[in-house]
mmCIF file of C-alpha atoms in Angstrom:
data_model
loop_
_atom_site.group_PDB
_atom_site.id
_atom_site.type_symbol
_atom_site.label_atom_id
_atom_site.label_comp_id
_atom_site.label_asym_id
_atom_site.label_seq_id
_atom_site.Cartn_x
_atom_site.Cartn_y
_atom_site.Cartn_z
ATOM 1 C CA MET A 1 -19.075 28.069 -14.954
ATOM 2 C CA SER A 2 -18.322 25.455 -17.513
ATOM 3 C CA HIS A 3 -18.063 27.848 -20.545
ATOM 4 C CA SER A 4 -14.865 29.305 -19.176
ATOM 5 C CA ASN A 5 -13.187 25.997 -18.405
ATOM 6 C CA PRO A 6 -9.960 25.371 -20.335
ATOM 7 C CA LEU A 7 -10.131 22.611 -22.926
ATOM 8 C CA ILE A 8 -7.583 20.214 -21.601
ATOM 9 C CA ALA A 9 -8.654 16.820 -22.983
ATOM 10 C CA ALA A 10 -6.629 16.922 -26.229
ATOM 11 C CA ASP A 11 -3.452 18.073 -24.326
ATOM 12 C CA VAL A 12 -3.863 15.264 -21.806
ATOM 13 C CA VAL A 13 -4.433 12.575 -24.521
ATOM 14 C CA GLN A 14 -1.431 13.741 -26.598
ATOM 15 C CA TRP A 15 0.827 13.918 -23.580
ATOM 16 C CA GLN A 16 -0.168 10.499 -22.390
ATOM 17 C CA ALA A 17 0.667 8.926 -25.758
ATOM 18 C CA SER A 18 4.194 10.216 -25.699
ATOM 19 C CA HIS A 19 5.133 10.751 -22.110
ATOM 20 C CA GLY A 20 2.602 8.796 -19.962
ATOM 21 C CA ARG A 21 2.980 5.289 -18.458
ATOM 22 C CA ASN A 22 2.086 2.843 -21.248
ATOM 23 C CA HIS A 23 3.818 -0.357 -20.269
ATOM 24 C CA LEU A 24 2.014 -1.523 -17.205
ATOM 25 C CA PRO A 25 0.576 -4.992 -17.551
ATOM 26 C CA TRP A 26 -3.048 -3.918 -16.933
ATOM 27 C CA GLN A 27 -2.762 -1.266 -19.695
ATOM 28 C CA GLN A 28 -2.324 -3.948 -22.492
ATOM 29 C CA THR A 29 -5.890 -5.148 -21.947
ATOM 30 C CA ARG A 30 -9.448 -4.072 -22.094
ATOM 31 C CA ASP A 31 -10.507 -6.991 -19.941
ATOM 32 C CA PRO A 32 -12.542 -5.507 -17.134
ATOM 33 C CA TYR A 33 -11.521 -8.225 -14.695
ATOM 34 C CA ARG A 34 -7.852 -7.295 -15.042
ATOM 35 C CA VAL A 35 -8.486 -3.549 -15.050
ATOM 36 C CA TRP A 36 -10.730 -3.836 -11.961
ATOM 37 C CA LEU A 37 -8.142 -6.039 -10.079
ATOM 38 C CA SER A 38 -5.383 -3.425 -10.833
ATOM 39 C CA GLU A 39 -7.622 -0.531 -9.837
ATOM 40 C CA ILE A 40 -8.403 -2.079 -6.388
ATOM 41 C CA MET A 41 -4.751 -2.976 -5.837
ATOM 42 C CA LEU A 42 -3.585 0.520 -6.732
ATOM 43 C CA GLN A 43 -5.874 2.127 -4.121
ATOM 44 C CA GLN A 44 -3.484 3.370 -1.375
ATOM 45 C CA THR A 45 -0.588 1.316 -2.939
ATOM 46 C CA GLN A 46 2.387 2.181 -5.189
ATOM 47 C CA VAL A 47 2.633 0.719 -8.651
ATOM 48 C CA THR A 48 5.987 -1.008 -7.939
ATOM 49 C CA THR A 49 4.469 -2.901 -5.034
ATOM 50 C CA VAL A 50 1.388 -3.876 -6.986
ATOM 51 C CA LEU A 51 3.223 -5.407 -9.949
ATOM 52 C CA GLY A 52 4.201 -8.630 -8.164
ATOM 53 C CA TYR A 53 0.872 -9.177 -6.408
ATOM 54 C CA TYR A 54 -1.021 -8.537 -9.677
ATOM 55 C CA GLU A 55 0.958 -11.257 -11.487
ATOM 56 C CA ARG A 56 0.587 -13.769 -8.639
ATOM 57 C CA PHE A 57 -3.086 -13.054 -8.339
ATOM 58 C CA LEU A 58 -3.749 -13.617 -12.045
ATOM 59 C CA GLN A 59 -1.729 -16.861 -11.983
ATOM 60 C CA GLN A 60 -3.982 -18.231 -9.276
ATOM 61 C CA PHE A 61 -7.253 -16.566 -10.333
ATOM 62 C CA PRO A 62 -7.122 -15.949 -14.119
ATOM 63 C CA ASP A 63 -10.726 -14.802 -14.344
ATOM 64 C CA VAL A 64 -13.592 -13.600 -12.218
ATOM 65 C CA ALA A 65 -15.240 -17.040 -11.953
ATOM 66 C CA SER A 66 -12.096 -18.704 -10.406
ATOM 67 C CA LEU A 67 -11.817 -15.761 -7.929
ATOM 68 C CA ALA A 68 -15.513 -16.061 -7.003
ATOM 69 C CA ALA A 69 -15.151 -19.795 -6.371
ATOM 70 C CA ALA A 70 -12.055 -19.574 -4.259
ATOM 71 C CA PRO A 71 -12.157 -19.929 -0.423
ATOM 72 C CA GLU A 72 -11.644 -16.552 1.314
ATOM 73 C CA ASP A 73 -8.495 -17.761 3.113
ATOM 74 C CA ASP A 74 -6.784 -18.261 -0.292
ATOM 75 C CA VAL A 75 -7.686 -14.741 -1.350
ATOM 76 C CA MET A 76 -6.525 -13.249 1.995
ATOM 77 C CA ALA A 77 -3.260 -15.231 1.760
ATOM 78 C CA LEU A 78 -2.415 -13.911 -1.659
ATOM 79 C CA TRP A 79 -3.265 -10.373 -0.497
ATOM 80 C CA SER A 80 -1.116 -10.721 2.596
ATOM 81 C CA GLY A 81 1.329 -7.801 2.884
ATOM 82 C CA LEU A 82 -0.638 -5.443 0.536
ATOM 83 C CA GLY A 83 -2.516 -3.874 3.461
ATOM 84 C CA TYR A 84 -5.954 -2.290 3.678
ATOM 85 C CA TYR A 85 -7.439 -5.800 3.844
ATOM 86 C CA SER A 86 -11.070 -4.704 3.494
ATOM 87 C CA ARG A 87 -10.107 -4.335 -0.245
ATOM 88 C CA ALA A 88 -9.433 -8.051 -0.450
ATOM 89 C CA ARG A 89 -12.718 -9.002 1.262
ATOM 90 C CA ASN A 90 -14.692 -6.655 -0.990
ATOM 91 C CA LEU A 91 -12.778 -7.959 -4.011
ATOM 92 C CA HIS A 92 -13.962 -11.466 -3.210
ATOM 93 C CA ARG A 93 -17.550 -10.239 -2.540
ATOM 94 C CA CYS A 94 -17.513 -8.324 -5.772
ATOM 95 C CA ALA A 95 -16.349 -11.334 -7.816
ATOM 96 C CA LYS A 96 -19.208 -13.388 -6.325
ATOM 97 C CA ALA A 97 -21.692 -10.689 -7.173
ATOM 98 C CA VAL A 98 -20.463 -10.432 -10.741
ATOM 99 C CA VAL A 99 -20.983 -14.213 -11.136
ATOM 100 C CA ALA A 100 -24.293 -14.405 -9.286
ATOM 101 C CA GLU A 101 -25.970 -11.194 -10.445
ATOM 102 C CA HIS A 102 -24.379 -10.395 -13.777
ATOM 103 C CA GLY A 103 -23.754 -13.857 -15.277
ATOM 104 C CA GLY A 104 -20.035 -13.612 -14.803
ATOM 105 C CA ALA A 105 -19.540 -10.508 -17.073
ATOM 106 C CA PHE A 106 -18.745 -7.105 -15.575
ATOM 107 C CA PRO A 107 -21.407 -4.468 -16.193
ATOM 108 C CA ARG A 108 -20.482 -2.036 -18.990
ATOM 109 C CA THR A 109 -21.490 1.250 -17.369
ATOM 110 C CA ALA A 110 -19.998 3.183 -14.490
ATOM 111 C CA ALA A 111 -23.453 3.560 -12.876
ATOM 112 C CA VAL A 112 -24.001 -0.200 -12.566
ATOM 113 C CA LEU A 113 -20.349 -0.975 -11.813
ATOM 114 C CA ALA A 114 -20.660 1.392 -8.783
ATOM 115 C CA THR A 115 -23.367 -0.792 -7.251
ATOM 116 C CA LEU A 116 -20.857 -3.676 -6.792
ATOM 117 C CA PRO A 117 -19.000 -4.184 -3.389
ATOM 118 C CA GLY A 118 -15.816 -2.169 -3.047
ATOM 119 C CA ILE A 119 -16.293 -0.217 -6.335
ATOM 120 C CA GLY A 120 -16.757 3.525 -5.640
ATOM 121 C CA ARG A 121 -17.682 6.111 -8.189
ATOM 122 C CA SER A 122 -14.152 6.856 -9.303
ATOM 123 C CA THR A 123 -13.118 3.181 -9.674
ATOM 124 C CA ALA A 124 -16.366 2.429 -11.585
ATOM 125 C CA ALA A 125 -15.610 5.320 -13.979
ATOM 126 C CA ALA A 126 -11.982 4.080 -14.531
ATOM 127 C CA ILE A 127 -13.168 0.635 -15.445
ATOM 128 C CA ALA A 128 -15.918 2.003 -17.712
ATOM 129 C CA SER A 129 -13.667 4.378 -19.544
ATOM 130 C CA PHE A 130 -10.708 1.996 -19.877
ATOM 131 C CA CYS A 131 -12.698 -1.059 -21.018
ATOM 132 C CA PHE A 132 -15.776 0.405 -22.674
ATOM 133 C CA GLY A 133 -14.803 3.895 -23.659
ATOM 134 C CA GLU A 134 -17.574 5.403 -21.541
ATOM 135 C CA ARG A 135 -17.543 9.169 -21.012
ATOM 136 C CA ALA A 136 -17.277 9.046 -17.198
ATOM 137 C CA ALA A 137 -15.021 11.106 -14.895
ATOM 138 C CA ILE A 138 -12.670 9.830 -12.307
ATOM 139 C CA LEU A 139 -11.719 11.761 -9.233
ATOM 140 C CA ASP A 140 -9.117 10.063 -7.060
ATOM 141 C CA ALA A 141 -6.662 11.973 -4.923
ATOM 142 C CA ASN A 142 -4.165 12.525 -7.709
ATOM 143 C CA VAL A 143 -6.870 13.650 -10.219
ATOM 144 C CA LYS A 144 -8.425 15.995 -7.610
ATOM 145 C CA ARG A 145 -5.056 17.668 -7.305
ATOM 146 C CA VAL A 146 -4.573 18.100 -11.098
ATOM 147 C CA LEU A 147 -8.058 19.466 -11.650
ATOM 148 C CA THR A 148 -8.256 21.805 -8.621
ATOM 149 C CA ARG A 149 -4.973 23.350 -9.825
ATOM 150 C CA VAL A 150 -5.958 23.591 -13.520
ATOM 151 C CA LEU A 151 -9.225 25.332 -12.485
ATOM 152 C CA ALA A 152 -7.793 27.085 -9.420
ATOM 153 C CA TYR A 153 -10.719 25.588 -7.605
ATOM 154 C CA GLY A 154 -10.352 26.945 -4.087
ATOM 155 C CA GLU A 155 -13.402 25.505 -2.413
ATOM 156 C CA ASP A 156 -12.908 23.303 0.593
ATOM 157 C CA LEU A 157 -13.144 19.700 -0.460
ATOM 158 C CA SER A 158 -13.862 18.408 3.043
ATOM 159 C CA SER A 159 -17.382 19.687 2.344
ATOM 160 C CA SER A 160 -19.436 17.251 0.196
ATOM 161 C CA ARG A 161 -21.084 20.141 -1.595
ATOM 162 C CA HIS A 162 -17.891 21.367 -2.940
ATOM 163 C CA GLU A 163 -16.745 17.859 -3.849
ATOM 164 C CA LYS A 164 -19.975 17.354 -5.856
ATOM 165 C CA ALA A 165 -19.398 20.639 -7.648
ATOM 166 C CA LEU A 166 -15.839 19.437 -8.592
ATOM 167 C CA TRP A 167 -17.368 16.219 -10.025
ATOM 168 C CA VAL A 168 -19.532 18.300 -12.280
ATOM 169 C CA LEU A 169 -16.439 20.282 -13.458
ATOM 170 C CA ALA A 170 -14.590 17.044 -14.064
ATOM 171 C CA GLU A 171 -17.324 15.792 -16.308
ATOM 172 C CA ASP A 172 -17.320 19.072 -18.230
ATOM 173 C CA LEU A 173 -13.630 18.514 -19.091
ATOM 174 C CA LEU A 174 -13.991 15.051 -20.592
ATOM 175 C CA PRO A 175 -13.221 14.374 -24.190
ATOM 176 C CA ALA A 176 -16.305 14.681 -26.445
ATOM 177 C CA GLN A 177 -15.431 12.571 -29.493
ATOM 178 C CA ASP A 178 -13.720 9.301 -30.508
ATOM 179 C CA LEU A 179 -14.426 8.128 -26.983
ATOM 180 C CA HIS A 180 -13.276 4.562 -27.560
ATOM 181 C CA ASN A 181 -9.685 5.836 -28.082
ATOM 182 C CA THR A 182 -9.630 9.152 -26.147
ATOM 183 C CA MET A 183 -11.319 8.057 -22.845
ATOM 184 C CA PRO A 184 -8.787 5.414 -21.888
ATOM 185 C CA ARG A 185 -5.847 7.803 -22.688
ATOM 186 C CA TYR A 186 -7.458 10.803 -20.981
ATOM 187 C CA THR A 187 -8.242 8.841 -17.854
ATOM 188 C CA GLN A 188 -4.775 7.337 -17.724
ATOM 189 C CA GLY A 189 -3.185 10.664 -18.613
ATOM 190 C CA LEU A 190 -4.826 12.415 -15.608
ATOM 191 C CA MET A 191 -3.604 9.571 -13.281
ATOM 192 C CA ASP A 192 -0.072 9.780 -14.810
ATOM 193 C CA LEU A 193 0.118 13.595 -14.455
ATOM 194 C CA GLY A 194 -0.953 13.340 -10.805
ATOM 195 C CA ALA A 195 1.530 10.575 -10.109
ATOM 196 C CA THR A 196 4.595 11.913 -11.940
ATOM 197 C CA VAL A 197 4.302 15.677 -12.687
ATOM 198 C CA CYS A 198 1.620 17.406 -10.636
ATOM 199 C CA LEU A 199 3.045 16.302 -7.297
ATOM 200 C CA PRO A 200 1.667 17.445 -3.877
ATOM 201 C CA ARG A 201 4.873 19.365 -3.156
ATOM 202 C CA ASN A 202 7.218 20.808 -5.788
ATOM 203 C CA PRO A 203 5.002 20.061 -8.894
ATOM 204 C CA SER A 204 7.096 20.018 -12.167
ATOM 205 C CA CYS A 205 5.030 22.783 -13.785
ATOM 206 C CA LEU A 206 7.682 23.440 -16.523
ATOM 207 C CA VAL A 207 7.284 20.041 -18.056
ATOM 208 C CA CYS A 208 3.491 19.870 -17.596
ATOM 209 C CA PRO A 209 1.412 19.916 -20.844
ATOM 210 C CA LEU A 210 -1.349 21.812 -19.002
ATOM 211 C CA GLN A 211 0.910 24.590 -17.751
ATOM 212 C CA PRO A 212 -0.215 27.192 -20.328
ATOM 213 C CA LYS A 213 -3.911 26.522 -19.289
ATOM 214 C CA CYS A 214 -3.397 25.878 -15.640
ATOM 215 C CA GLN A 215 -4.703 28.731 -13.559
ATOM 216 C CA ALA A 216 -2.786 27.805 -10.423
ATOM 217 C CA ALA A 217 0.434 27.774 -12.483
ATOM 218 C CA GLN A 218 -0.351 31.222 -13.918
ATOM 219 C CA GLN A 219 -0.912 32.501 -10.371
ATOM 220 C CA GLY A 220 2.258 30.713 -9.165
ATOM 221 C CA ASN A 221 0.387 29.070 -6.280
ATOM 222 C CA ALA A 222 -0.081 25.453 -7.369
ATOM 223 C CA ALA A 223 0.841 24.155 -3.882
ATOM 224 C CA SER A 224 -2.260 25.885 -2.329
ATOM 225 C CA TYR A 225 -4.464 23.440 -4.091
ATOM 226 C CA PRO A 226 -6.482 21.367 -3.379
ATOM 227 C CA VAL A 227 -7.949 23.008 -0.373
ATOM 228 C CA LYS A 228 -9.043 20.528 2.404
ATOM 229 C CA THR A 229 -9.272 21.760 5.993
ATOM 230 C CA ARG A 230 -10.448 18.658 7.806
ATOM 231 C CA LYS A 231 -7.396 16.680 8.654
ATOM 232 C CA THR A 232 -7.745 13.081 9.781
ATOM 233 C CA LYS A 233 -6.809 12.746 13.390
ATOM 234 C CA ARG A 234 -3.997 10.266 14.118
ATOM 235 C CA SER A 235 -4.439 8.040 17.036
ATOM 236 C CA THR A 236 -1.957 5.750 18.872
ATOM 237 C CA GLN A 237 -2.778 2.312 20.030
ATOM 238 C CA ALA A 238 -0.847 -0.423 21.838
ATOM 239 C CA TRP A 239 -1.477 -4.132 21.323
ATOM 240 C CA TRP A 240 0.175 -6.993 23.315
ATOM 241 C CA LEU A 241 0.739 -10.209 21.191
ATOM 242 C CA LEU A 242 0.889 -13.531 22.945
ATOM 243 C CA VAL A 243 3.235 -15.565 20.721
ATOM 244 C CA LEU A 244 3.050 -19.223 21.833
ATOM 245 C CA ARG A 245 5.605 -21.612 20.479
ATOM 246 C CA ASP A 246 5.614 -25.405 21.148
ATOM 247 C CA ALA A 247 8.515 -27.752 21.439
ATOM 248 C CA ALA A 248 8.284 -28.634 17.683
ATOM 249 C CA GLY A 249 8.235 -24.956 16.568
ATOM 250 C CA HIS A 250 4.530 -24.676 15.923
ATOM 251 C CA VAL A 251 3.055 -21.287 16.668
ATOM 252 C CA CYS A 252 -0.431 -20.552 17.968
ATOM 253 C CA LEU A 253 -2.428 -18.219 15.720
ATOM 254 C CA GLN A 254 -5.959 -16.944 15.878
ATOM 255 C CA ARG A 255 -8.175 -16.042 12.917
ATOM 256 C CA ARG A 256 -9.435 -12.462 13.750
ATOM 257 C CA PRO A 257 -13.180 -11.842 13.370
ATOM 258 C CA SER A 258 -14.177 -10.658 9.906
ATOM 259 C CA THR A 259 -15.940 -7.623 11.193
ATOM 260 C CA GLY A 260 -15.711 -4.924 13.511
ATOM 261 C CA GLY A 261 -14.607 -3.154 16.497
ATOM 262 C CA ASP A 262 -11.371 -1.667 17.316
ATOM 263 C CA THR A 263 -9.557 -4.582 15.892
ATOM 264 C CA GLY A 264 -11.065 -4.323 12.452
ATOM 265 C CA ILE A 265 -7.685 -3.449 10.805
ATOM 266 C CA TRP A 266 -6.669 -7.102 10.684
ATOM 267 C CA ALA A 267 -10.167 -8.519 10.225
ATOM 268 C CA GLY A 268 -10.179 -12.008 8.709
ATOM 269 C CA LEU A 269 -6.445 -12.419 8.973
ATOM 270 C CA PHE A 270 -4.367 -14.681 11.188
ATOM 271 C CA SER A 271 -2.212 -13.294 14.065
ATOM 272 C CA PRO A 272 -1.088 -14.295 17.482
ATOM 273 C CA PRO A 273 -3.778 -13.562 20.109
ATOM 274 C CA VAL A 274 -4.031 -9.845 20.709
ATOM 275 C CA TYR A 275 -4.576 -8.105 24.049
ATOM 276 C CA ALA A 276 -5.329 -4.490 24.838
ATOM 277 C CA SER A 277 -2.859 -4.243 27.804
ATOM 278 C CA ALA A 278 -0.003 -6.046 29.392
ATOM 279 C CA GLN A 279 -2.247 -7.080 32.282
ATOM 280 C CA ALA A 280 -4.880 -8.507 29.923
ATOM 281 C CA LEU A 281 -2.125 -10.625 28.326
ATOM 282 C CA GLU A 282 -0.977 -11.896 31.679
ATOM 283 C CA ASP A 283 -4.551 -12.828 32.627
ATOM 284 C CA GLY A 284 -5.087 -14.495 29.175
ATOM 285 C CA TRP A 285 -1.920 -16.510 29.570
ATOM 286 C CA ALA A 286 -2.672 -17.646 33.116
ATOM 287 C CA ALA A 287 -6.165 -18.855 32.056
ATOM 288 C CA LEU A 288 -4.560 -21.134 29.463
ATOM 289 C CA GLY A 289 -2.999 -23.266 32.108
ATOM 290 C CA LEU A 290 -0.052 -24.242 29.948
ATOM 291 C CA ALA A 291 3.527 -24.846 31.294
ATOM 292 C CA ALA A 292 6.067 -22.321 30.084
ATOM 293 C CA THR A 293 9.653 -23.382 29.435
ATOM 294 C CA ALA A 294 10.915 -19.907 28.543
ATOM 295 C CA ARG A 295 9.598 -16.405 28.051
ATOM 296 C CA GLN A 296 10.873 -13.335 26.236
ATOM 297 C CA ASP A 297 9.331 -9.825 26.197
ATOM 298 C CA TRP A 298 10.422 -8.336 22.908
ATOM 299 C CA PRO A 299 10.787 -4.570 22.427
ATOM 300 C CA ALA A 300 7.717 -2.704 21.127
ATOM 301 C CA GLN A 301 7.564 -2.467 17.306
ATOM 302 C CA LEU A 302 5.917 0.530 15.682
ATOM 303 C CA HIS A 303 3.556 -0.296 12.773
ATOM 304 C CA VAL A 304 2.351 2.858 10.964
ATOM 305 C CA LEU A 305 -1.137 2.800 9.444
ATOM 306 C CA THR A 306 -2.918 5.565 7.661
ATOM 307 C CA HIS A 307 -4.679 6.970 10.686
ATOM 308 C CA ARG A 308 -2.936 5.381 13.586
ATOM 309 C CA ASP A 309 0.300 4.367 15.037
ATOM 310 C CA LEU A 310 0.165 0.859 16.332
ATOM 311 C CA PHE A 311 2.706 -0.216 18.903
ATOM 312 C CA LEU A 312 3.072 -3.983 19.019
ATOM 313 C CA HIS A 313 4.460 -5.693 22.102
ATOM 314 C CA PRO A 314 5.329 -9.361 21.325
ATOM 315 C CA VAL A 315 5.640 -11.646 24.319
ATOM 316 C CA VAL A 316 7.128 -14.916 23.108
ATOM 317 C CA VAL A 317 6.347 -17.868 25.373
ATOM 318 C CA ASP A 318 7.763 -21.355 24.755
ATOM 319 C CA VAL A 319 5.426 -24.033 26.017
ATOM 320 C CA ALA A 320 6.143 -27.674 26.928
ATOM 321 C CA GLY A 321 5.030 -30.468 24.661
ATOM 322 C CA THR A 322 3.846 -30.570 21.022
ATOM 323 C CA GLN A 323 0.595 -28.805 20.154
ATOM 324 C CA PRO A 324 -0.771 -28.963 23.724
ATOM 325 C CA ALA A 325 -4.494 -28.695 24.022
ATOM 326 C CA LEU A 326 -5.820 -25.119 24.073
ATOM 327 C CA CYS A 327 -8.776 -24.900 26.452
ATOM 328 C CA GLN A 328 -12.234 -24.660 24.851
ATOM 329 C CA ALA A 329 -12.603 -20.950 25.829
ATOM 330 C CA VAL A 330 -10.319 -19.869 23.073
ATOM 331 C CA GLN A 331 -12.213 -19.771 19.771
ATOM 332 C CA GLY A 332 -10.373 -19.960 16.478
ATOM 333 C CA TRP A 333 -6.963 -20.573 17.922
ATOM 334 C CA SER A 334 -4.899 -23.261 16.278
ATOM 335 C CA TRP A 335 -1.279 -24.506 16.132
ATOM 336 C CA GLN A 336 0.455 -23.885 12.791
ATOM 337 C CA SER A 337 3.661 -25.448 11.618
ATOM 338 C CA GLY A 338 6.560 -23.508 10.004
ATOM 339 C CA ALA A 339 5.496 -24.912 6.639
ATOM 340 C CA ASP A 340 1.804 -23.863 7.121
ATOM 341 C CA TRP A 341 1.794 -20.352 8.544
ATOM 342 C CA PRO A 342 3.513 -18.714 5.545
ATOM 343 C CA GLN A 343 0.513 -19.782 3.362
ATOM 344 C CA LEU A 344 -1.937 -17.980 5.601
ATOM 345 C CA GLY A 345 -3.296 -14.430 5.302
ATOM 346 C CA LEU A 346 -1.016 -12.575 7.743
ATOM 347 C CA PRO A 347 -0.552 -8.847 8.337
ATOM 348 C CA ALA A 348 2.911 -7.716 7.332
ATOM 349 C CA PRO A 349 4.197 -7.045 10.900
ATOM 350 C CA VAL A 350 3.054 -10.500 12.032
ATOM 351 C CA ARG A 351 4.746 -12.154 9.032
ATOM 352 C CA LYS A 352 7.969 -10.274 9.997
ATOM 353 C CA LEU A 353 7.572 -11.257 13.660
ATOM 354 C CA LEU A 354 7.179 -14.923 12.808
ATOM 355 C CA GLU A 355 10.101 -14.865 10.428
ATOM 356 C CA ALA A 356 12.241 -13.368 13.237
ATOM 357 C CA LEU A 357 11.312 -16.385 15.440
#
């Protein structure tokens, strides 16, 4: 099939130089640490949100060795609010692996980069092409959309066989010469087209440099690509949060287990103790044996995640005394002052909730 593929590399490279995004801080470098950091942050997150986090991260951890040496809590605290927290745990694990297994230098090929924690095939190719000019294809959601439209690739991408075939086509389309210069621009160009021109709905085909060669544009049905039948099912979950506050304004927070289960979405972060039902919260509160001076049941707050709607029901209980003893049964609970909790790794809705207190 590859002989009939349009030659798009030169068009993408040329367009990127004049119309693409060229002023982002991680584009001014071929340092794999910085490129890797930006790639992980940009997964599932908008550029505008990432900019501030990226700068703060580099101030605290200017290189992979300082990140590898940091306590996990410091990493989670800096990531707090960016969401998808498994990224931060993998980021930390990856930094440690680079130091321990690769002498503190990132591997120079996509194949070896992809063996590191949290680096998938597409991210590995992005780092290798940006930093080392390797001829490696990326295939994130934006690039899938651009390429399936250019090629009018109508196979269902929820099947791994069809996804594999698209990888092969993506590799066929890569630039073939002057890779040190063309690969970074081509890779960035596909990302930029997907983010700014070849949008999921209402793509701006008239200003797209690939429009003359794009088979979907010729057929006038760009919006039918990419084809993916299996939709992720959304679920709904309700959590009750026991927000304990003492006479001096300390709040009781629990570090959530780093792995697992239904509660995995806040793994490793701090939050008020979470209960699966109102009754479970009542039982949990009764077992603490603390004296309450006041109680407010706050209205439920909706927190929207990728695959689920999470309804949070905060129950704010003021307790007598300062940092009263919490019985031994409750592992990992601790009183945190108003000066201390903002420094912890907190999920965004918990941070909001505590600020509202």
